[in-house]
Amino acid sequence: SNNHQAPRGDHPERFSSVGFIVAAIGSSVGLGNMWKFPYITGEYGGGAFFLLFIVSLILIGLPILLAEMTIGRGGRGDSATAMFNLTGSKYWRLFGLMSVLCAFVIMSYYTVVAGWTLHYTVESFAGVLFRGGDDFRGKFETFAGSYWPVLWQVVVMAGCAWIIAKGVSGGIERFNKILMPGFLLILLLLMVRSLTLPGAGEGVQFFLWPDFGKLSAESVLVALGHAFFSLSLGMGCMLTYGSYVSRKQSLGVATVAVGIGDLLYAFIAGLVIFPTVFSYGLEPGEGVGLAFMALPAAFAQMPFGSLFGGLFFLLLAIAAVTSAVSIIEVPVAYAMNNWKWSRKKAAYVLSAVCLLFGIPAALSVGGVFGGFQPGGKTLFDWYDFTAAYVLMPLGGLVVSLFTGYAWKRAKEEAGLSGFWNGVWMFLMKLVSPILIVLVFLYSVGII
Ligand code: PHE
């Protein structure tokens, strides 16, 4: 029923207008851009994969991003409350549970990788990383297989809980505004270093020259899944952030800004990693350790490399935290609205629960749980697969259908009319549901 009365006015907790855009970019730019994007590009088709990713980002990602922000602001609540507020139907509340589950799954392995970056920060500043030869692959494997990753995971989780407990403008917004620009600066510096290594051209060619023969059906699934992951979609994250933004903010502008920001960071990350990988004779299909093997090699060759390396990994850890914070905000907002928990309690209790899911993942990359591989995947890989290729696309499907069919006032809240609203509705009603269902059926092995 669409005669349900949507809430008026703004949420009591609020981002500033710039703060909202920066926080949304902070959520989208993270390990997905710097760690995951390069290694899946390496595995699933190089330049042709990059192109596929850009198409998924524009065709499916951005319209769903706009939809999530619109639903969040219109319904002024977490992923369960907002959809209910807009339709009065309790079935849409299920999206809330799905997104809370997805947040736990992502956090479980995201904090593992964020923890790795902290370890590399310390080792790099201290110079230890560069002693004893440049077998950076061996060094990564030894570290990832030890117990240290658990300690760093706890540090990351505690940091996230602390920021979240400080609230939307005093915690999330403030933190994002300081860190995101600094990160870009160091990244550009690194790009210059990596592009001037001997043999860099080969890496650039691998990254940017599309050879469509390298694509497989799986490439399409991975590209689409990564568009969701990279834009933080399908699990209520952008929806929850959208609930904290003023009615005056243009959501169209925010959507374009996040899209450009996300793509830019991924592009630069590719230009940092692939030239280094080729210059050092590493394999671009090296998998989850790729960034941790390639980047130290570049730093080792650089004057003041241990300083730049330390700084880089520190900023990367921080970019990871600005994303992780947005993930955990999903269950936190849910618990605050639906169970009336205080922000502090929700932040600390739910982070602790996340940790229980996460520790086994930290020990599954060559550690004690490394041998446990049902279906040929480690726990770490299973979490990643479930989140990026199952739960997030399904969540995106729900958001599309909700915007396309269930909530009739979406275009007013989004500020769209005429041609652009027509395009948006066409994508929400038809293109994105059909594509997601096809890709999903493929991924679970039905077609
Ligand atoms: N978009 C983040 C990244 O690319 C990860 C993320 C996923 C953040 C889901 C929030 C929600 O690193």
Short mmCIF file of C-alpha atoms and ligand atoms in Angstrom, two decimals:
data_model
loop_
_atom_site.label_atom_id
_atom_site.label_comp_id
_atom_site.label_asym_id
_atom_site.label_seq_id
_atom_site.Cartn_x
_atom_site.Cartn_y
_atom_site.Cartn_z
CA SER A 1 0.00 0.00 0.00
CA ASN A 2 1.51 3.29 -1.07
CA ASN A 3 -0.69 5.54 1.01
CA HIS A 4 1.57 4.86 3.96
CA GLN A 5 2.89 8.12 5.39
CA ALA A 6 6.64 8.53 4.87
CA PRO A 7 8.48 10.28 7.71
CA ARG A 8 9.08 14.02 7.38
CA GLY A 9 12.11 16.09 8.28
CA ASP A 10 15.66 14.94 8.84
CA HIS A 11 17.13 12.16 10.92
CA PRO A 12 18.32 13.32 14.36
CA GLU A 13 21.82 12.06 13.56
CA ARG A 14 23.08 13.84 10.48
CA PHE A 15 25.96 14.25 8.01
CA SER A 16 26.80 17.65 6.54
CA SER A 17 26.36 17.82 2.78
CA VAL A 18 30.07 17.53 1.97
CA GLY A 19 30.50 15.08 4.84
CA PHE A 20 27.92 12.79 3.31
CA ILE A 21 29.67 12.65 -0.05
CA VAL A 22 33.07 12.15 1.54
CA ALA A 23 31.75 9.42 3.83
CA ALA A 24 30.02 7.67 0.93
CA ILE A 25 33.25 7.78 -1.08
CA GLY A 26 35.08 6.60 2.04
CA SER A 27 32.73 3.65 2.23
CA SER A 28 33.11 2.74 -1.42
CA VAL A 29 36.88 3.25 -1.66
CA GLY A 30 38.69 0.67 0.38
CA LEU A 31 40.30 -2.72 0.14
CA GLY A 32 37.95 -3.44 -2.74
CA ASN A 33 39.84 -0.94 -4.88
CA MET A 34 43.38 -1.52 -3.71
CA TRP A 35 43.48 -5.17 -2.80
CA LYS A 36 40.63 -7.00 -4.46
CA PHE A 37 40.27 -5.15 -7.75
CA PRO A 38 43.88 -5.74 -8.87
CA TYR A 39 43.90 -9.44 -8.06
CA ILE A 40 40.58 -10.26 -9.67
CA THR A 41 41.57 -8.20 -12.72
CA GLY A 42 44.71 -10.31 -12.83
CA GLU A 43 42.76 -13.54 -12.61
CA TYR A 44 39.71 -12.82 -14.76
CA GLY A 45 40.93 -11.10 -17.90
CA GLY A 46 43.07 -7.96 -17.47
CA GLY A 47 41.95 -5.00 -19.59
CA ALA A 48 38.84 -6.75 -20.88
CA PHE A 49 37.79 -7.40 -17.30
CA PHE A 50 38.36 -3.76 -16.39
CA LEU A 51 36.01 -2.77 -19.21
CA LEU A 52 33.41 -5.24 -18.01
CA PHE A 53 33.70 -3.80 -14.52
CA ILE A 54 33.16 -0.24 -15.79
CA VAL A 55 30.06 -1.33 -17.71
CA SER A 56 28.64 -3.08 -14.61
CA LEU A 57 29.42 -0.04 -12.50
CA ILE A 58 27.54 2.33 -14.79
CA LEU A 59 24.67 0.12 -15.87
CA ILE A 60 23.84 -1.64 -12.60
CA GLY A 61 25.93 -0.09 -9.84
CA LEU A 62 25.12 3.60 -10.09
CA PRO A 63 21.34 3.20 -10.52
CA ILE A 64 21.19 0.91 -7.48
CA LEU A 65 23.42 3.28 -5.53
CA LEU A 66 20.98 6.11 -6.23
CA ALA A 67 18.10 3.83 -5.25
CA GLU A 68 19.67 2.90 -1.91
CA MET A 69 20.40 6.49 -0.93
CA THR A 70 16.90 7.48 -2.00
CA ILE A 71 15.22 4.73 0.02
CA GLY A 72 17.31 5.52 3.08
CA ARG A 73 16.54 9.21 3.05
CA GLY A 74 12.89 8.77 2.08
CA GLY A 75 12.24 6.12 4.71
CA ARG A 76 14.64 7.68 7.21
CA GLY A 77 15.90 4.51 8.82
CA ASP A 78 18.06 1.42 8.69
CA SER A 79 17.64 -1.22 6.03
CA ALA A 80 14.61 -2.80 7.71
CA THR A 81 12.89 0.33 8.98
CA ALA A 82 13.20 2.45 5.81
CA MET A 83 11.47 0.00 3.46
CA PHE A 84 8.74 -0.57 6.01
CA ASN A 85 8.23 3.16 6.54
CA LEU A 86 7.78 3.72 2.82
CA THR A 87 5.29 0.94 2.12
CA GLY A 88 3.82 -0.15 5.42
CA SER A 89 4.48 -3.75 4.42
CA LYS A 90 6.34 -5.89 6.91
CA TYR A 91 7.71 -8.26 4.26
CA TRP A 92 10.20 -5.64 3.09
CA ARG A 93 11.68 -5.71 6.58
CA LEU A 94 13.34 -8.99 5.61
CA PHE A 95 15.80 -6.97 3.57
CA GLY A 96 17.03 -5.67 6.91
CA LEU A 97 17.86 -9.12 8.23
CA MET A 98 19.56 -10.05 4.99
CA SER A 99 21.71 -6.96 5.11
CA VAL A 100 22.68 -7.52 8.73
CA LEU A 101 23.77 -11.04 7.90
CA CYS A 102 25.72 -9.80 4.89
CA ALA A 103 27.46 -7.17 7.02
CA PHE A 104 28.71 -9.86 9.41
CA VAL A 105 29.93 -12.01 6.55
CA ILE A 106 31.85 -9.15 4.91
CA MET A 107 33.34 -7.88 8.16
CA SER A 108 34.64 -11.36 8.94
CA TYR A 109 37.18 -11.31 6.15
CA TYR A 110 37.43 -7.60 5.48
CA THR A 111 38.97 -7.09 8.91
CA VAL A 112 41.48 -9.86 8.17
CA VAL A 113 42.84 -7.98 5.17
CA ALA A 114 42.67 -4.66 7.03
CA GLY A 115 44.72 -6.34 9.75
CA TRP A 116 47.31 -7.46 7.19
CA THR A 117 47.75 -3.84 6.13
CA LEU A 118 48.44 -2.82 9.74
CA HIS A 119 51.11 -5.47 10.06
CA TYR A 120 52.70 -4.23 6.83
CA THR A 121 52.53 -0.66 8.14
CA VAL A 122 54.57 -1.55 11.20
CA GLU A 123 57.02 -3.80 9.37
CA SER A 124 57.58 -1.17 6.72
CA PHE A 125 58.15 1.78 9.06
CA ALA A 126 60.50 -0.41 11.08
CA GLY A 127 62.30 -1.49 7.93
CA VAL A 128 62.02 -5.21 8.83
CA LEU A 129 60.01 -5.87 5.70
CA PHE A 130 62.95 -5.00 3.47
CA ARG A 131 65.63 -7.00 5.27
CA GLY A 132 66.55 -10.51 4.27
CA GLY A 133 66.01 -10.41 0.54
CA ASP A 134 63.07 -9.59 -1.67
CA ASP A 135 61.07 -12.80 -1.58
CA PHE A 136 57.94 -10.84 -0.73
CA ARG A 137 55.72 -13.71 -1.68
CA GLY A 138 57.41 -15.98 0.87
CA LYS A 139 57.19 -13.25 3.49
CA PHE A 140 53.49 -12.81 2.89
CA GLU A 141 52.79 -16.52 3.08
CA THR A 142 54.70 -16.93 6.33
CA PHE A 143 52.87 -14.04 7.92
CA ALA A 144 49.36 -14.93 6.69
CA GLY A 145 49.83 -18.49 7.92
CA SER A 146 50.77 -17.42 11.45
CA TYR A 147 48.62 -16.32 14.41
CA TRP A 148 49.54 -12.63 14.09
CA PRO A 149 46.65 -11.81 11.75
CA VAL A 150 44.19 -12.49 14.58
CA LEU A 151 45.82 -9.90 16.80
CA TRP A 152 45.65 -7.27 14.06
CA GLN A 153 42.06 -8.20 13.31
CA VAL A 154 41.17 -7.47 16.93
CA VAL A 155 42.89 -4.09 16.67
CA VAL A 156 40.92 -3.22 13.53
CA MET A 157 37.62 -4.32 15.02
CA ALA A 158 38.22 -2.32 18.19
CA GLY A 159 39.10 0.77 16.16
CA CYS A 160 35.90 0.46 14.14
CA ALA A 161 33.78 0.02 17.23
CA TRP A 162 35.36 3.11 18.78
CA ILE A 163 34.66 5.31 15.74
CA ILE A 164 31.11 4.04 15.34
CA ALA A 165 30.43 4.64 19.02
CA LYS A 166 31.35 8.30 18.49
CA GLY A 167 28.43 8.77 16.14
CA VAL A 168 27.68 9.91 12.62
CA SER A 169 29.12 13.42 12.45
CA GLY A 170 31.59 13.26 15.34
CA GLY A 171 32.97 9.87 14.35
CA ILE A 172 32.31 8.70 10.81
CA GLU A 173 32.28 12.09 9.07
CA ARG A 174 35.22 13.66 10.88
CA PHE A 175 37.44 10.64 10.36
CA ASN A 176 36.67 10.38 6.64
CA LYS A 177 37.35 14.03 5.87
CA ILE A 178 40.91 13.88 7.14
CA LEU A 179 41.93 10.62 5.61
CA MET A 180 40.59 10.23 2.10
CA PRO A 181 42.57 13.12 0.47
CA GLY A 182 45.86 12.10 2.08
CA PHE A 183 45.43 8.63 0.72
CA LEU A 184 44.99 9.89 -2.84
CA LEU A 185 48.20 11.94 -2.62
CA ILE A 186 50.38 9.00 -1.59
CA LEU A 187 48.72 6.84 -4.19
CA LEU A 188 49.64 9.28 -6.97
CA LEU A 189 53.21 9.35 -5.79
CA LEU A 190 53.38 5.59 -5.89
CA MET A 191 51.90 5.56 -9.35
CA VAL A 192 54.80 7.67 -10.62
CA ARG A 193 57.28 5.28 -8.99
CA SER A 194 55.66 2.23 -10.41
CA LEU A 195 55.23 3.64 -13.94
CA THR A 196 58.95 4.40 -14.10
CA LEU A 197 60.12 0.88 -13.15
CA PRO A 198 61.85 -1.08 -15.91
CA GLY A 199 59.28 -3.09 -17.87
CA ALA A 200 56.34 -1.06 -16.55
CA GLY A 201 54.79 -0.84 -20.01
CA GLU A 202 53.95 -4.52 -20.03
CA GLY A 203 51.91 -4.07 -16.86
CA VAL A 204 50.08 -1.07 -18.24
CA GLN A 205 49.24 -3.04 -21.34
CA PHE A 206 47.96 -5.98 -19.32
CA PHE A 207 45.76 -3.67 -17.27
CA LEU A 208 44.38 -1.46 -20.02
CA TRP A 209 44.50 -3.33 -23.32
CA PRO A 210 41.28 -5.35 -23.67
CA ASP A 211 41.85 -8.86 -25.00
CA PHE A 212 38.36 -10.33 -25.04
CA GLY A 213 39.69 -13.82 -25.52
CA LYS A 214 40.72 -13.76 -21.87
CA LEU A 215 37.13 -13.39 -20.64
CA SER A 216 35.12 -16.34 -19.37
CA ALA A 217 31.51 -16.58 -18.26
CA GLU A 218 32.83 -16.34 -14.75
CA SER A 219 34.40 -12.96 -15.56
CA VAL A 220 30.90 -11.52 -15.94
CA LEU A 221 29.83 -12.82 -12.54
CA VAL A 222 32.96 -11.51 -10.90
CA ALA A 223 32.68 -8.08 -12.58
CA LEU A 224 29.08 -7.67 -11.49
CA GLY A 225 29.78 -8.92 -7.96
CA HIS A 226 32.68 -6.54 -7.71
CA ALA A 227 30.56 -3.59 -8.85
CA PHE A 228 28.31 -4.31 -5.86
CA PHE A 229 31.19 -4.82 -3.50
CA SER A 230 33.13 -1.80 -4.61
CA LEU A 231 30.18 0.58 -4.40
CA SER A 232 29.10 -0.94 -1.04
CA LEU A 233 25.72 -1.99 -2.46
CA GLY A 234 23.07 -4.58 -1.77
CA MET A 235 23.55 -4.76 1.98
CA GLY A 236 21.96 -1.57 3.18
CA CYS A 237 25.14 0.38 3.71
CA MET A 238 24.44 3.26 1.32
CA LEU A 239 20.81 3.09 2.41
CA THR A 240 21.79 3.60 6.04
CA TYR A 241 24.19 6.44 5.16
CA GLY A 242 21.42 7.97 3.02
CA SER A 243 19.15 8.09 6.04
CA TYR A 244 21.56 10.56 7.67
CA VAL A 245 21.55 13.11 4.85
CA SER A 246 19.51 16.28 4.62
CA ARG A 247 16.56 16.63 2.25
CA LYS A 248 18.47 19.46 0.57
CA GLN A 249 21.29 17.22 -0.68
CA SER A 250 21.15 16.27 -4.36
CA LEU A 251 21.38 12.49 -4.44
CA GLY A 252 22.14 12.52 -8.16
CA VAL A 253 25.28 14.55 -7.53
CA ALA A 254 26.29 12.24 -4.68
CA THR A 255 25.82 9.19 -6.90
CA VAL A 256 28.01 10.56 -9.68
CA ALA A 257 30.67 11.69 -7.20
CA VAL A 258 30.86 8.25 -5.60
CA GLY A 259 30.97 6.55 -9.00
CA ILE A 260 33.84 8.73 -10.22
CA GLY A 261 35.70 8.45 -6.92
CA ASP A 262 35.45 4.68 -6.84
CA LEU A 263 36.58 4.25 -10.43
CA LEU A 264 39.43 6.71 -10.03
CA TYR A 265 40.90 4.91 -7.02
CA ALA A 266 40.61 1.55 -8.76
CA PHE A 267 42.25 2.92 -11.91
CA ILE A 268 45.20 4.35 -9.99
CA ALA A 269 45.51 1.16 -7.95
CA GLY A 270 45.81 -0.79 -11.20
CA LEU A 271 48.49 1.60 -12.45
CA VAL A 272 50.42 1.09 -9.21
CA ILE A 273 50.17 -2.67 -8.99
CA PHE A 274 50.44 -4.10 -12.52
CA PRO A 275 53.62 -2.32 -13.62
CA THR A 276 55.25 -3.51 -10.38
CA VAL A 277 53.98 -7.05 -10.81
CA PHE A 278 55.40 -7.30 -14.33
CA SER A 279 58.59 -5.53 -13.47
CA TYR A 280 59.31 -8.10 -10.74
CA GLY A 281 58.18 -11.15 -12.64
CA LEU A 282 55.26 -11.88 -10.31
CA GLU A 283 52.09 -13.50 -11.62
CA PRO A 284 49.09 -11.16 -12.00
CA GLY A 285 46.85 -14.11 -11.08
CA GLU A 286 48.59 -14.54 -7.72
CA GLY A 287 45.34 -14.20 -5.76
CA VAL A 288 44.61 -12.60 -2.38
CA GLY A 289 48.25 -11.86 -1.59
CA LEU A 290 48.96 -9.94 -4.81
CA ALA A 291 49.07 -6.41 -3.37
CA PHE A 292 51.11 -7.57 -0.38
CA MET A 293 53.69 -9.18 -2.65
CA ALA A 294 53.88 -6.49 -5.32
CA LEU A 295 53.87 -3.27 -3.34
CA PRO A 296 56.79 -4.03 -1.01
CA ALA A 297 58.85 -4.72 -4.11
CA ALA A 298 58.18 -1.19 -5.33
CA PHE A 299 58.98 0.31 -1.94
CA ALA A 300 62.21 -1.61 -1.68
CA GLN A 301 63.42 0.18 -4.82
CA MET A 302 62.50 3.64 -3.68
CA PRO A 303 64.53 6.22 -1.77
CA PHE A 304 62.90 6.49 1.66
CA GLY A 305 60.95 3.41 0.65
CA SER A 306 60.31 2.24 4.16
CA LEU A 307 58.84 5.62 5.06
CA PHE A 308 56.62 5.75 1.97
CA GLY A 309 55.74 2.12 2.38
CA GLY A 310 54.73 2.61 5.98
CA LEU A 311 52.71 5.66 5.11
CA PHE A 312 51.03 3.89 2.24
CA PHE A 313 50.00 0.85 4.23
CA LEU A 314 48.84 3.06 7.05
CA LEU A 315 46.61 5.03 4.70
CA LEU A 316 45.37 1.82 3.17
CA ALA A 317 44.49 0.54 6.62
CA ILE A 318 42.62 3.74 7.21
CA ALA A 319 40.78 3.53 3.89
CA ALA A 320 39.84 0.03 4.96
CA VAL A 321 38.54 1.33 8.26
CA THR A 322 36.40 4.03 6.58
CA SER A 323 34.76 1.17 4.68
CA ALA A 324 34.59 -1.24 7.59
CA VAL A 325 32.90 1.41 9.70
CA SER A 326 30.17 1.75 7.08
CA ILE A 327 29.66 -2.01 7.07
CA ILE A 328 29.24 -2.34 10.80
CA GLU A 329 26.98 0.73 10.87
CA VAL A 330 24.35 -1.45 9.12
CA PRO A 331 23.73 -3.82 12.08
CA VAL A 332 24.34 -0.97 14.53
CA ALA A 333 21.58 1.17 13.00
CA TYR A 334 19.37 -1.92 12.87
CA ALA A 335 19.86 -2.67 16.57
CA MET A 336 19.34 0.96 17.56
CA ASN A 337 16.04 1.27 15.68
CA ASN A 338 14.61 -2.18 16.15
CA TRP A 339 15.90 -3.25 19.54
CA LYS A 340 16.33 0.24 21.03
CA TRP A 341 19.99 -0.38 21.87
CA SER A 342 22.20 2.61 22.57
CA ARG A 343 24.78 3.43 19.88
CA LYS A 344 27.62 2.53 22.23
CA LYS A 345 26.21 -0.82 23.20
CA ALA A 346 25.38 -1.70 19.59
CA ALA A 347 28.86 -0.71 18.41
CA TYR A 348 30.76 -2.77 20.96
CA VAL A 349 28.51 -5.82 21.21
CA LEU A 350 28.06 -6.24 17.47
CA SER A 351 31.77 -5.78 16.78
CA ALA A 352 32.48 -8.54 19.27
CA VAL A 353 30.01 -10.81 17.48
CA CYS A 354 31.75 -10.01 14.19
CA LEU A 355 35.02 -11.08 15.68
CA LEU A 356 33.66 -14.53 16.48
CA PHE A 357 32.78 -15.01 12.82
CA GLY A 358 36.05 -13.48 11.73
CA ILE A 359 38.79 -15.27 13.65
CA PRO A 360 38.38 -18.57 11.77
CA ALA A 361 38.67 -16.62 8.52
CA ALA A 362 41.91 -15.02 9.70
CA LEU A 363 43.34 -18.47 10.37
CA SER A 364 42.22 -19.96 7.07
CA VAL A 365 44.74 -18.32 4.73
CA GLY A 366 47.54 -20.82 5.21
CA GLY A 367 46.98 -20.94 9.01
CA VAL A 368 45.56 -23.71 11.20
CA PHE A 369 42.24 -23.73 9.33
CA GLY A 370 43.96 -23.57 5.95
CA GLY A 371 43.37 -27.25 5.28
CA PHE A 372 39.62 -26.94 5.82
CA GLN A 373 38.41 -26.37 2.28
CA PRO A 374 34.90 -27.62 1.61
CA GLY A 375 34.20 -27.36 -2.11
CA GLY A 376 37.78 -26.34 -2.78
CA LYS A 377 37.50 -22.96 -1.06
CA THR A 378 38.97 -21.77 2.23
CA LEU A 379 36.68 -20.18 4.81
CA PHE A 380 38.07 -16.81 3.77
CA ASP A 381 37.08 -17.49 0.17
CA TRP A 382 33.66 -18.76 1.18
CA TYR A 383 32.85 -15.57 3.10
CA ASP A 384 33.96 -13.50 0.13
CA PHE A 385 32.01 -15.62 -2.33
CA THR A 386 28.83 -15.59 -0.22
CA ALA A 387 28.90 -11.84 0.29
CA ALA A 388 30.00 -10.56 -3.11
CA TYR A 389 28.41 -13.12 -5.42
CA VAL A 390 25.30 -14.22 -3.53
CA LEU A 391 24.06 -11.84 -0.82
CA MET A 392 24.98 -8.50 -2.39
CA PRO A 393 23.51 -9.24 -5.84
CA LEU A 394 20.37 -10.59 -4.16
CA GLY A 395 20.17 -7.46 -2.05
CA GLY A 396 20.58 -5.41 -5.21
CA LEU A 397 17.70 -7.31 -6.74
CA VAL A 398 15.48 -6.47 -3.77
CA VAL A 399 16.44 -2.79 -3.99
CA SER A 400 15.70 -2.74 -7.75
CA LEU A 401 12.30 -4.33 -7.35
CA PHE A 402 11.43 -2.13 -4.42
CA THR A 403 12.30 1.03 -6.35
CA GLY A 404 10.87 -0.15 -9.66
CA TYR A 405 7.59 -1.60 -8.45
CA ALA A 406 6.78 -1.21 -4.77
CA TRP A 407 7.53 2.41 -3.91
CA LYS A 408 5.79 4.81 -6.25
CA ARG A 409 7.36 8.03 -5.03
CA ALA A 410 10.99 7.14 -5.60
CA LYS A 411 11.50 9.68 -8.38
CA GLU A 412 10.38 12.61 -6.22
CA GLU A 413 12.77 11.69 -3.43
CA ALA A 414 15.58 11.12 -5.95
CA GLY A 415 14.84 14.44 -7.63
CA LEU A 416 14.52 12.87 -11.08
CA SER A 417 11.95 13.52 -13.77
CA GLY A 418 11.44 13.08 -17.50
CA PHE A 419 14.22 11.38 -19.43
CA TRP A 420 16.51 10.50 -16.53
CA ASN A 421 13.70 9.10 -14.47
CA GLY A 422 12.67 7.03 -17.49
CA VAL A 423 16.19 5.65 -17.81
CA TRP A 424 16.41 4.96 -14.09
CA MET A 425 13.07 3.16 -13.97
CA PHE A 426 13.92 1.09 -17.06
CA LEU A 427 17.12 -0.04 -15.36
CA MET A 428 15.41 -0.74 -12.03
CA LYS A 429 12.39 -2.53 -13.46
CA LEU A 430 14.01 -4.59 -16.18
CA VAL A 431 17.71 -4.45 -16.89
CA SER A 432 19.12 -4.90 -13.43
CA PRO A 433 16.68 -7.60 -12.22
CA ILE A 434 17.16 -9.66 -15.37
CA LEU A 435 20.92 -9.38 -15.36
CA ILE A 436 21.20 -10.17 -11.67
CA VAL A 437 18.95 -13.22 -11.96
CA LEU A 438 20.87 -14.55 -14.97
CA VAL A 439 24.24 -14.09 -13.33
CA PHE A 440 22.94 -15.52 -10.09
CA LEU A 441 21.56 -18.65 -11.70
CA TYR A 442 24.91 -19.11 -13.34
CA SER A 443 26.84 -18.65 -10.11
CA VAL A 444 24.85 -21.30 -8.25
CA GLY A 445 25.31 -23.63 -11.20
CA ILE A 446 21.76 -23.75 -12.60
CA ILE A 447 22.60 -22.39 -16.07
N1 PHE B 1 33.23 -0.85 -0.91
C1 PHE B 1 34.21 -1.31 0.04
C2 PHE B 1 35.51 -1.55 -0.69
O1 PHE B 1 35.55 -1.52 -1.89
C3 PHE B 1 33.76 -2.55 0.76
C4 PHE B 1 32.38 -2.50 1.30
C5 PHE B 1 31.46 -3.45 0.98
C6 PHE B 1 31.99 -1.45 2.14
C7 PHE B 1 30.17 -3.40 1.45
C8 PHE B 1 30.69 -1.39 2.61
C9 PHE B 1 29.79 -2.37 2.26
O2 PHE B 1 36.51 -1.78 -0.08
#
